[in-house]
Amino acid sequence: MRLARLPILLCLGLLTACGLFSDEEIVWQQTRLYVPWTATLDGTAAEGSVADFMAQGGSEDDPLAGRLRVGTSLPLVVFLHGCSGELAGMPEKFQKRGFIVAAPSSFARPDRPVSCGDIGPETIRWRQEEARWVIERLSRAPWLDRHGIAVVGASEGGLAVAQFAEAPKDVVAFVILGWTCTDRDNSDFDGVRVPAGRAVYAAVGDLDPAVASGRTGGTCERALAGRPGARAVTIRGLGHNVPGDDIFDDIAAFIGGARRGTP
């Protein structure tokens, strides 16, 4: 795989340096895809960047072309990482539960600054833009269950999900992890702006520093009050870490309910 992807990465680097590739194309090529074993022709799970899959025979409209069983229809999770870019094994949690996962790397953008401790409106706009790019690209894929698209974000990614006011209409579920939906000093980050009527799930650990903070203290329960199809979960004994498998089981079931119109 590494030898196959080397020419593509070299071309990406040269074309990026010359300004011939847009940010969208760069992010798309480096978006990581996670495919469950239940969907593949050879019965093995697959993981790699869009560039990797295209080097192995995928197409621009469907990087997974020729890899999946005929007639496959799968839900999609678009996963937005935290401020460091670390995925922390969370895409694999959804992959094991039968989802195809697409995880765009925000740091694929040229000169993208690290934003930990310095998150601004531009950062959140980038994260939402990246999710839209991936959804638009994969909307052409024949395997996509168009009633099963969810956007999941952790930490900074969770903030981006909470503020996703202009989310694509095909997204049926939004999942906020490691964020309190609260910012008393910045109204741009306070509350939940997901379009009304969409299913929203939020989970945060009771030991997460954000929960006890004077600025962000609390949970998403207040912001989600009165929203049909919304659920806020506080996890006992968890800090700013990856939740346990029981939470991912619950999220998978929640997305499944949103697919059926019964979150």
PDB file of C-alpha atoms in Angstrom:
ATOM      1  CA  MET A   1       0.000   0.000   0.000  1.00  0.00           C
ATOM      2  CA  ARG A   2       2.793   2.414   0.888  1.00  0.00           C
ATOM      3  CA  LEU A   3       4.494   1.933  -2.483  1.00  0.00           C
ATOM      4  CA  ALA A   4       1.176   2.346  -4.287  1.00  0.00           C
ATOM      5  CA  ARG A   5       0.356   5.597  -2.556  1.00  0.00           C
ATOM      6  CA  LEU A   6       3.832   7.171  -2.855  1.00  0.00           C
ATOM      7  CA  PRO A   7       3.349   8.562  -6.413  1.00  0.00           C
ATOM      8  CA  ILE A   8      -0.043  10.009  -5.439  1.00  0.00           C
ATOM      9  CA  LEU A   9       1.359  11.703  -2.340  1.00  0.00           C
ATOM     10  CA  LEU A  10       4.321  13.100  -4.316  1.00  0.00           C
ATOM     11  CA  CYS A  11       1.929  14.478  -6.933  1.00  0.00           C
ATOM     12  CA  LEU A  12      -0.272  15.969  -4.214  1.00  0.00           C
ATOM     13  CA  GLY A  13       2.740  17.675  -2.656  1.00  0.00           C
ATOM     14  CA  LEU A  14       3.973  19.127  -5.938  1.00  0.00           C
ATOM     15  CA  LEU A  15       0.539  20.298  -7.086  1.00  0.00           C
ATOM     16  CA  THR A  16      -0.234  21.769  -3.664  1.00  0.00           C
ATOM     17  CA  ALA A  17       3.032  23.708  -3.688  1.00  0.00           C
ATOM     18  CA  CYS A  18       2.097  25.112  -7.082  1.00  0.00           C
ATOM     19  CA  GLY A  19      -1.397  26.035  -5.902  1.00  0.00           C
ATOM     20  CA  LEU A  20      -3.073  23.654  -8.368  1.00  0.00           C
ATOM     21  CA  PHE A  21      -5.063  21.712  -5.772  1.00  0.00           C
ATOM     22  CA  SER A  22      -7.833  23.288  -3.747  1.00  0.00           C
ATOM     23  CA  ASP A  23      -8.150  22.781   0.000  1.00  0.00           C
ATOM     24  CA  GLU A  24     -11.174  20.620  -0.733  1.00  0.00           C
ATOM     25  CA  GLU A  25      -9.224  18.238  -2.973  1.00  0.00           C
ATOM     26  CA  ILE A  26      -6.339  18.025  -0.500  1.00  0.00           C
ATOM     27  CA  VAL A  27      -8.642  17.230   2.433  1.00  0.00           C
ATOM     28  CA  TRP A  28     -10.622  14.739   0.338  1.00  0.00           C
ATOM     29  CA  GLN A  29      -7.543  12.821  -0.802  1.00  0.00           C
ATOM     30  CA  GLN A  30      -6.299  12.491   2.780  1.00  0.00           C
ATOM     31  CA  THR A  31      -9.675  11.656   4.342  1.00  0.00           C
ATOM     32  CA  ARG A  32      -9.428   8.232   5.992  1.00  0.00           C
ATOM     33  CA  LEU A  33     -12.070   5.623   5.242  1.00  0.00           C
ATOM     34  CA  TYR A  34     -12.912   2.694   7.537  1.00  0.00           C
ATOM     35  CA  VAL A  35     -14.866  -0.192   6.012  1.00  0.00           C
ATOM     36  CA  PRO A  36     -16.491  -2.952   8.111  1.00  0.00           C
ATOM     37  CA  TRP A  37     -15.609  -6.566   7.299  1.00  0.00           C
ATOM     38  CA  THR A  38     -19.295  -7.346   6.750  1.00  0.00           C
ATOM     39  CA  ALA A  39     -19.317  -5.199   3.599  1.00  0.00           C
ATOM     40  CA  THR A  40     -16.158  -6.289   1.762  1.00  0.00           C
ATOM     41  CA  LEU A  41     -15.799  -8.939  -0.923  1.00  0.00           C
ATOM     42  CA  ASP A  42     -12.991 -10.699   0.944  1.00  0.00           C
ATOM     43  CA  GLY A  43     -14.594 -10.440   4.381  1.00  0.00           C
ATOM     44  CA  THR A  44     -11.827  -8.343   5.929  1.00  0.00           C
ATOM     45  CA  ALA A  45     -12.073  -4.839   7.364  1.00  0.00           C
ATOM     46  CA  ALA A  46     -10.277  -2.143   5.376  1.00  0.00           C
ATOM     47  CA  GLU A  47      -8.765   1.200   6.322  1.00  0.00           C
ATOM     48  CA  GLY A  48      -6.867   3.820   4.363  1.00  0.00           C
ATOM     49  CA  SER A  49      -6.975   7.269   2.864  1.00  0.00           C
ATOM     50  CA  VAL A  50      -9.018   8.107  -0.210  1.00  0.00           C
ATOM     51  CA  ALA A  51      -5.687   8.350  -2.059  1.00  0.00           C
ATOM     52  CA  ASP A  52      -4.815   4.811  -0.897  1.00  0.00           C
ATOM     53  CA  PHE A  53      -8.114   3.341  -2.098  1.00  0.00           C
ATOM     54  CA  MET A  54      -7.938   5.156  -5.431  1.00  0.00           C
ATOM     55  CA  ALA A  55      -4.416   3.807  -5.974  1.00  0.00           C
ATOM     56  CA  GLN A  56      -5.860   0.318  -5.483  1.00  0.00           C
ATOM     57  CA  GLY A  57      -8.575   0.682  -8.113  1.00  0.00           C
ATOM     58  CA  GLY A  58     -11.159   3.004  -6.608  1.00  0.00           C
ATOM     59  CA  SER A  59     -12.654   5.853  -8.597  1.00  0.00           C
ATOM     60  CA  GLU A  60     -13.083   9.564  -7.927  1.00  0.00           C
ATOM     61  CA  ASP A  61     -16.830   9.108  -7.478  1.00  0.00           C
ATOM     62  CA  ASP A  62     -16.394   5.936  -5.402  1.00  0.00           C
ATOM     63  CA  PRO A  63     -12.997   5.242  -3.795  1.00  0.00           C
ATOM     64  CA  LEU A  64     -14.344   1.852  -2.656  1.00  0.00           C
ATOM     65  CA  ALA A  65     -15.358   0.723  -6.170  1.00  0.00           C
ATOM     66  CA  GLY A  66     -14.734  -2.998  -6.670  1.00  0.00           C
ATOM     67  CA  ARG A  67     -14.145  -3.617  -2.963  1.00  0.00           C
ATOM     68  CA  LEU A  68     -17.693  -4.025  -1.597  1.00  0.00           C
ATOM     69  CA  ARG A  69     -20.266  -6.758  -2.006  1.00  0.00           C
ATOM     70  CA  VAL A  70     -22.862  -6.152  -4.704  1.00  0.00           C
ATOM     71  CA  GLY A  71     -26.012  -4.550  -3.350  1.00  0.00           C
ATOM     72  CA  THR A  72     -24.314  -3.201  -0.229  1.00  0.00           C
ATOM     73  CA  SER A  73     -26.141  -0.316   1.451  1.00  0.00           C
ATOM     74  CA  LEU A  74     -24.372   1.097   4.477  1.00  0.00           C
ATOM     75  CA  PRO A  75     -24.814   4.023   6.877  1.00  0.00           C
ATOM     76  CA  LEU A  76     -22.052   6.619   6.980  1.00  0.00           C
ATOM     77  CA  VAL A  77     -20.411   8.307   9.955  1.00  0.00           C
ATOM     78  CA  VAL A  78     -18.387  11.434   9.186  1.00  0.00           C
ATOM     79  CA  PHE A  79     -16.017  11.757  12.141  1.00  0.00           C
ATOM     80  CA  LEU A  80     -14.522  15.130  13.136  1.00  0.00           C
ATOM     81  CA  HIS A  81     -11.388  14.825  15.277  1.00  0.00           C
ATOM     82  CA  GLY A  82     -10.372  17.047  18.194  1.00  0.00           C
ATOM     83  CA  CYS A  83      -8.027  20.036  18.132  1.00  0.00           C
ATOM     84  CA  SER A  84      -4.844  17.916  17.983  1.00  0.00           C
ATOM     85  CA  GLY A  85      -5.982  15.849  15.015  1.00  0.00           C
ATOM     86  CA  GLU A  86      -5.864  12.641  17.074  1.00  0.00           C
ATOM     87  CA  LEU A  87      -8.560  10.104  16.144  1.00  0.00           C
ATOM     88  CA  ALA A  88      -8.102   8.140  19.403  1.00  0.00           C
ATOM     89  CA  GLY A  89      -9.463   4.917  17.891  1.00  0.00           C
ATOM     90  CA  MET A  90     -13.000   6.273  17.633  1.00  0.00           C
ATOM     91  CA  PRO A  91     -13.560   5.650  13.907  1.00  0.00           C
ATOM     92  CA  GLU A  92     -12.863   1.948  14.537  1.00  0.00           C
ATOM     93  CA  LYS A  93     -15.614   1.918  17.166  1.00  0.00           C
ATOM     94  CA  PHE A  94     -18.170   2.757  14.484  1.00  0.00           C
ATOM     95  CA  GLN A  95     -16.521   0.548  11.868  1.00  0.00           C
ATOM     96  CA  LYS A  96     -16.982  -2.462  14.175  1.00  0.00           C
ATOM     97  CA  ARG A  97     -20.674  -1.572  14.476  1.00  0.00           C
ATOM     98  CA  GLY A  98     -21.300  -1.772  10.731  1.00  0.00           C
ATOM     99  CA  PHE A  99     -20.751   1.832   9.653  1.00  0.00           C
ATOM    100  CA  ILE A 100     -18.489   3.089   6.923  1.00  0.00           C
ATOM    101  CA  VAL A 101     -16.559   5.934   8.522  1.00  0.00           C
ATOM    102  CA  ALA A 102     -14.995   8.916   6.752  1.00  0.00           C
ATOM    103  CA  ALA A 103     -12.600  10.976   8.886  1.00  0.00           C
ATOM    104  CA  PRO A 104     -11.383  14.151   7.171  1.00  0.00           C
ATOM    105  CA  SER A 105      -8.071  15.497   8.459  1.00  0.00           C
ATOM    106  CA  SER A 106      -8.378  19.215   9.060  1.00  0.00           C
ATOM    107  CA  PHE A 107      -4.571  19.396   9.199  1.00  0.00           C
ATOM    108  CA  ALA A 108      -4.341  18.335   5.580  1.00  0.00           C
ATOM    109  CA  ARG A 109      -5.075  21.981   4.783  1.00  0.00           C
ATOM    110  CA  PRO A 110      -1.862  23.864   3.927  1.00  0.00           C
ATOM    111  CA  ASP A 111      -0.564  25.940   6.854  1.00  0.00           C
ATOM    112  CA  ARG A 112      -3.460  24.896   9.110  1.00  0.00           C
ATOM    113  CA  PRO A 113      -2.514  26.087  12.631  1.00  0.00           C
ATOM    114  CA  VAL A 114      -2.970  23.920  15.706  1.00  0.00           C
ATOM    115  CA  SER A 115      -6.025  25.294  17.484  1.00  0.00           C
ATOM    116  CA  CYS A 116      -5.887  23.714  20.948  1.00  0.00           C
ATOM    117  CA  GLY A 117      -6.633  26.525  23.386  1.00  0.00           C
ATOM    118  CA  ASP A 118      -7.188  29.006  20.576  1.00  0.00           C
ATOM    119  CA  ILE A 119     -10.360  27.971  18.758  1.00  0.00           C
ATOM    120  CA  GLY A 120     -11.914  30.721  16.675  1.00  0.00           C
ATOM    121  CA  PRO A 121     -14.952  30.966  14.382  1.00  0.00           C
ATOM    122  CA  GLU A 122     -12.713  30.296  11.363  1.00  0.00           C
ATOM    123  CA  THR A 123     -11.624  26.975  12.848  1.00  0.00           C
ATOM    124  CA  ILE A 124     -15.221  25.846  13.326  1.00  0.00           C
ATOM    125  CA  ARG A 125     -16.108  26.985   9.810  1.00  0.00           C
ATOM    126  CA  TRP A 126     -13.249  24.868   8.432  1.00  0.00           C
ATOM    127  CA  ARG A 127     -14.404  21.786  10.340  1.00  0.00           C
ATOM    128  CA  GLN A 128     -17.992  22.092   9.108  1.00  0.00           C
ATOM    129  CA  GLU A 129     -16.799  22.795   5.586  1.00  0.00           C
ATOM    130  CA  GLU A 130     -14.702  19.616   5.631  1.00  0.00           C
ATOM    131  CA  ALA A 131     -17.714  17.560   6.720  1.00  0.00           C
ATOM    132  CA  ARG A 132     -19.801  19.025   3.889  1.00  0.00           C
ATOM    133  CA  TRP A 133     -17.065  18.276   1.345  1.00  0.00           C
ATOM    134  CA  VAL A 134     -16.886  14.628   2.379  1.00  0.00           C
ATOM    135  CA  ILE A 135     -20.664  14.166   2.416  1.00  0.00           C
ATOM    136  CA  GLU A 136     -20.989  15.748  -1.018  1.00  0.00           C
ATOM    137  CA  ARG A 137     -18.248  13.522  -2.463  1.00  0.00           C
ATOM    138  CA  LEU A 138     -19.605  10.305  -0.977  1.00  0.00           C
ATOM    139  CA  SER A 139     -23.200  11.125  -1.933  1.00  0.00           C
ATOM    140  CA  ARG A 140     -22.275   9.780  -5.383  1.00  0.00           C
ATOM    141  CA  ALA A 141     -21.267   6.361  -4.035  1.00  0.00           C
ATOM    142  CA  PRO A 142     -23.719   3.539  -4.879  1.00  0.00           C
ATOM    143  CA  TRP A 143     -23.284   1.866  -1.479  1.00  0.00           C
ATOM    144  CA  LEU A 144     -24.392   4.875   0.597  1.00  0.00           C
ATOM    145  CA  ASP A 145     -27.573   4.569   2.663  1.00  0.00           C
ATOM    146  CA  ARG A 146     -28.808   8.123   2.189  1.00  0.00           C
ATOM    147  CA  HIS A 147     -31.116   7.754   5.182  1.00  0.00           C
ATOM    148  CA  GLY A 148     -28.184   6.836   7.416  1.00  0.00           C
ATOM    149  CA  ILE A 149     -25.735   9.752   7.362  1.00  0.00           C
ATOM    150  CA  ALA A 150     -24.461  10.934  10.755  1.00  0.00           C
ATOM    151  CA  VAL A 151     -21.854  13.512  11.744  1.00  0.00           C
ATOM    152  CA  VAL A 152     -19.925  12.722  14.928  1.00  0.00           C
ATOM    153  CA  GLY A 153     -17.418  15.076  16.552  1.00  0.00           C
ATOM    154  CA  ALA A 154     -15.148  14.819  19.577  1.00  0.00           C
ATOM    155  CA  SER A 155     -13.953  17.810  21.626  1.00  0.00           C
ATOM    156  CA  GLU A 156     -13.305  20.587  19.057  1.00  0.00           C
ATOM    157  CA  GLY A 157     -15.080  18.356  16.550  1.00  0.00           C
ATOM    158  CA  GLY A 158     -18.009  18.123  18.961  1.00  0.00           C
ATOM    159  CA  LEU A 159     -18.170  21.910  19.149  1.00  0.00           C
ATOM    160  CA  ALA A 160     -18.244  22.046  15.351  1.00  0.00           C
ATOM    161  CA  VAL A 161     -21.124  19.545  15.310  1.00  0.00           C
ATOM    162  CA  ALA A 162     -23.070  21.493  17.953  1.00  0.00           C
ATOM    163  CA  GLN A 163     -22.790  24.668  15.859  1.00  0.00           C
ATOM    164  CA  PHE A 164     -23.561  22.998  12.516  1.00  0.00           C
ATOM    165  CA  ALA A 165     -26.416  25.319  11.551  1.00  0.00           C
ATOM    166  CA  GLU A 166     -25.935  24.790   7.806  1.00  0.00           C
ATOM    167  CA  ALA A 167     -25.576  21.014   7.865  1.00  0.00           C
ATOM    168  CA  PRO A 168     -26.508  19.111   4.686  1.00  0.00           C
ATOM    169  CA  LYS A 169     -30.167  18.137   4.656  1.00  0.00           C
ATOM    170  CA  ASP A 170     -29.296  14.436   4.306  1.00  0.00           C
ATOM    171  CA  VAL A 171     -27.640  14.264   7.745  1.00  0.00           C
ATOM    172  CA  VAL A 172     -30.127  12.486  10.016  1.00  0.00           C
ATOM    173  CA  ALA A 173     -28.108  12.388  13.275  1.00  0.00           C
ATOM    174  CA  PHE A 174     -25.551  14.572  15.023  1.00  0.00           C
ATOM    175  CA  VAL A 175     -23.338  13.290  17.863  1.00  0.00           C
ATOM    176  CA  ILE A 176     -21.441  15.619  20.219  1.00  0.00           C
ATOM    177  CA  LEU A 177     -18.706  13.988  22.339  1.00  0.00           C
ATOM    178  CA  GLY A 178     -16.568  15.725  24.951  1.00  0.00           C
ATOM    179  CA  TRP A 179     -18.252  19.139  24.716  1.00  0.00           C
ATOM    180  CA  THR A 180     -20.749  20.834  27.020  1.00  0.00           C
ATOM    181  CA  CYS A 181     -22.637  22.982  24.452  1.00  0.00           C
ATOM    182  CA  THR A 182     -21.862  25.929  26.728  1.00  0.00           C
ATOM    183  CA  ASP A 183     -19.612  28.974  26.411  1.00  0.00           C
ATOM    184  CA  ARG A 184     -20.533  31.894  28.663  1.00  0.00           C
ATOM    185  CA  ASP A 185     -17.831  34.128  27.166  1.00  0.00           C
ATOM    186  CA  ASN A 186     -18.518  33.488  23.487  1.00  0.00           C
ATOM    187  CA  SER A 187     -22.051  33.457  22.149  1.00  0.00           C
ATOM    188  CA  ASP A 188     -20.779  32.039  18.835  1.00  0.00           C
ATOM    189  CA  PHE A 189     -19.960  28.762  20.613  1.00  0.00           C
ATOM    190  CA  ASP A 190     -22.834  28.667  23.086  1.00  0.00           C
ATOM    191  CA  GLY A 191     -25.813  26.361  22.647  1.00  0.00           C
ATOM    192  CA  VAL A 192     -26.734  24.009  19.812  1.00  0.00           C
ATOM    193  CA  ARG A 193     -27.445  25.305  16.311  1.00  0.00           C
ATOM    194  CA  VAL A 194     -28.193  22.014  14.574  1.00  0.00           C
ATOM    195  CA  PRO A 195     -31.336  22.517  12.438  1.00  0.00           C
ATOM    196  CA  ALA A 196     -34.592  21.882  14.274  1.00  0.00           C
ATOM    197  CA  GLY A 197     -36.073  18.437  13.902  1.00  0.00           C
ATOM    198  CA  ARG A 198     -32.735  16.607  13.547  1.00  0.00           C
ATOM    199  CA  ALA A 199     -31.697  13.910  16.021  1.00  0.00           C
ATOM    200  CA  VAL A 200     -28.916  15.077  18.378  1.00  0.00           C
ATOM    201  CA  TYR A 201     -26.975  12.925  20.869  1.00  0.00           C
ATOM    202  CA  ALA A 202     -24.501  14.430  23.339  1.00  0.00           C
ATOM    203  CA  ALA A 203     -22.220  12.646  25.796  1.00  0.00           C
ATOM    204  CA  VAL A 204     -19.665  14.084  28.193  1.00  0.00           C
ATOM    205  CA  GLY A 205     -17.797  12.697  31.215  1.00  0.00           C
ATOM    206  CA  ASP A 206     -18.626  14.132  34.623  1.00  0.00           C
ATOM    207  CA  LEU A 207     -14.864  14.449  35.282  1.00  0.00           C
ATOM    208  CA  ASP A 208     -14.204  16.332  32.047  1.00  0.00           C
ATOM    209  CA  PRO A 209     -12.522  19.659  32.972  1.00  0.00           C
ATOM    210  CA  ALA A 210     -14.982  21.488  30.713  1.00  0.00           C
ATOM    211  CA  VAL A 211     -17.896  20.367  32.899  1.00  0.00           C
ATOM    212  CA  ALA A 212     -16.516  22.120  35.985  1.00  0.00           C
ATOM    213  CA  SER A 213     -15.191  25.195  34.158  1.00  0.00           C
ATOM    214  CA  GLY A 214     -16.678  28.591  34.982  1.00  0.00           C
ATOM    215  CA  ARG A 215     -16.849  29.331  31.273  1.00  0.00           C
ATOM    216  CA  THR A 216     -18.020  26.017  29.793  1.00  0.00           C
ATOM    217  CA  GLY A 217     -19.381  24.292  32.888  1.00  0.00           C
ATOM    218  CA  GLY A 218     -22.464  22.124  32.632  1.00  0.00           C
ATOM    219  CA  THR A 219     -23.603  19.629  30.026  1.00  0.00           C
ATOM    220  CA  CYS A 220     -25.563  19.719  26.764  1.00  0.00           C
ATOM    221  CA  GLU A 221     -28.776  18.865  28.597  1.00  0.00           C
ATOM    222  CA  ARG A 222     -29.786  22.524  28.941  1.00  0.00           C
ATOM    223  CA  ALA A 223     -29.085  23.316  25.298  1.00  0.00           C
ATOM    224  CA  LEU A 224     -31.025  20.271  24.097  1.00  0.00           C
ATOM    225  CA  ALA A 225     -34.061  20.792  26.319  1.00  0.00           C
ATOM    226  CA  GLY A 226     -37.247  20.885  24.286  1.00  0.00           C
ATOM    227  CA  ARG A 227     -35.689  19.355  21.184  1.00  0.00           C
ATOM    228  CA  PRO A 228     -37.582  16.261  20.003  1.00  0.00           C
ATOM    229  CA  GLY A 229     -35.258  13.352  19.322  1.00  0.00           C
ATOM    230  CA  ALA A 230     -32.416  14.758  21.449  1.00  0.00           C
ATOM    231  CA  ARG A 231     -30.531  12.903  24.155  1.00  0.00           C
ATOM    232  CA  ALA A 232     -27.889  14.147  26.616  1.00  0.00           C
ATOM    233  CA  VAL A 233     -25.794  11.613  28.550  1.00  0.00           C
ATOM    234  CA  THR A 234     -23.393  12.309  31.409  1.00  0.00           C
ATOM    235  CA  ILE A 235     -20.889   9.485  31.904  1.00  0.00           C
ATOM    236  CA  ARG A 236     -19.817   8.885  35.487  1.00  0.00           C
ATOM    237  CA  GLY A 237     -16.090   8.594  36.150  1.00  0.00           C
ATOM    238  CA  LEU A 238     -15.024   9.721  32.654  1.00  0.00           C
ATOM    239  CA  GLY A 239     -12.723  12.656  31.987  1.00  0.00           C
ATOM    240  CA  HIS A 240     -11.848  14.125  28.600  1.00  0.00           C
ATOM    241  CA  ASN A 241     -11.362  10.648  27.193  1.00  0.00           C
ATOM    242  CA  VAL A 242     -12.886   8.103  24.830  1.00  0.00           C
ATOM    243  CA  PRO A 243     -16.171   6.714  26.234  1.00  0.00           C
ATOM    244  CA  GLY A 244     -16.664   2.992  26.814  1.00  0.00           C
ATOM    245  CA  ASP A 245     -18.213   0.521  24.395  1.00  0.00           C
ATOM    246  CA  ASP A 246     -21.634   0.834  26.009  1.00  0.00           C
ATOM    247  CA  ILE A 247     -21.826   4.472  24.904  1.00  0.00           C
ATOM    248  CA  PHE A 248     -20.862   3.574  21.337  1.00  0.00           C
ATOM    249  CA  ASP A 249     -23.525   0.842  21.360  1.00  0.00           C
ATOM    250  CA  ASP A 250     -26.036   3.466  22.479  1.00  0.00           C
ATOM    251  CA  ILE A 251     -24.911   5.922  19.803  1.00  0.00           C
ATOM    252  CA  ALA A 252     -25.128   3.256  17.089  1.00  0.00           C
ATOM    253  CA  ALA A 253     -28.675   2.431  18.205  1.00  0.00           C
ATOM    254  CA  PHE A 254     -29.535   6.148  18.286  1.00  0.00           C
ATOM    255  CA  ILE A 255     -28.325   6.630  14.711  1.00  0.00           C
ATOM    256  CA  GLY A 256     -30.266   3.527  13.722  1.00  0.00           C
ATOM    257  CA  GLY A 257     -33.403   5.056  15.213  1.00  0.00           C
ATOM    258  CA  ALA A 258     -32.798   8.286  13.315  1.00  0.00           C
ATOM    259  CA  ARG A 259     -32.491   6.244  10.094  1.00  0.00           C
ATOM    260  CA  ARG A 260     -35.939   4.823  10.789  1.00  0.00           C
ATOM    261  CA  GLY A 261     -37.341   8.161  11.905  1.00  0.00           C
ATOM    262  CA  THR A 262     -37.649   7.010  15.533  1.00  0.00           C
ATOM    263  CA  PRO A 263     -34.586   8.319  17.485  1.00  0.00           C
TER     264      PRO A 263
END
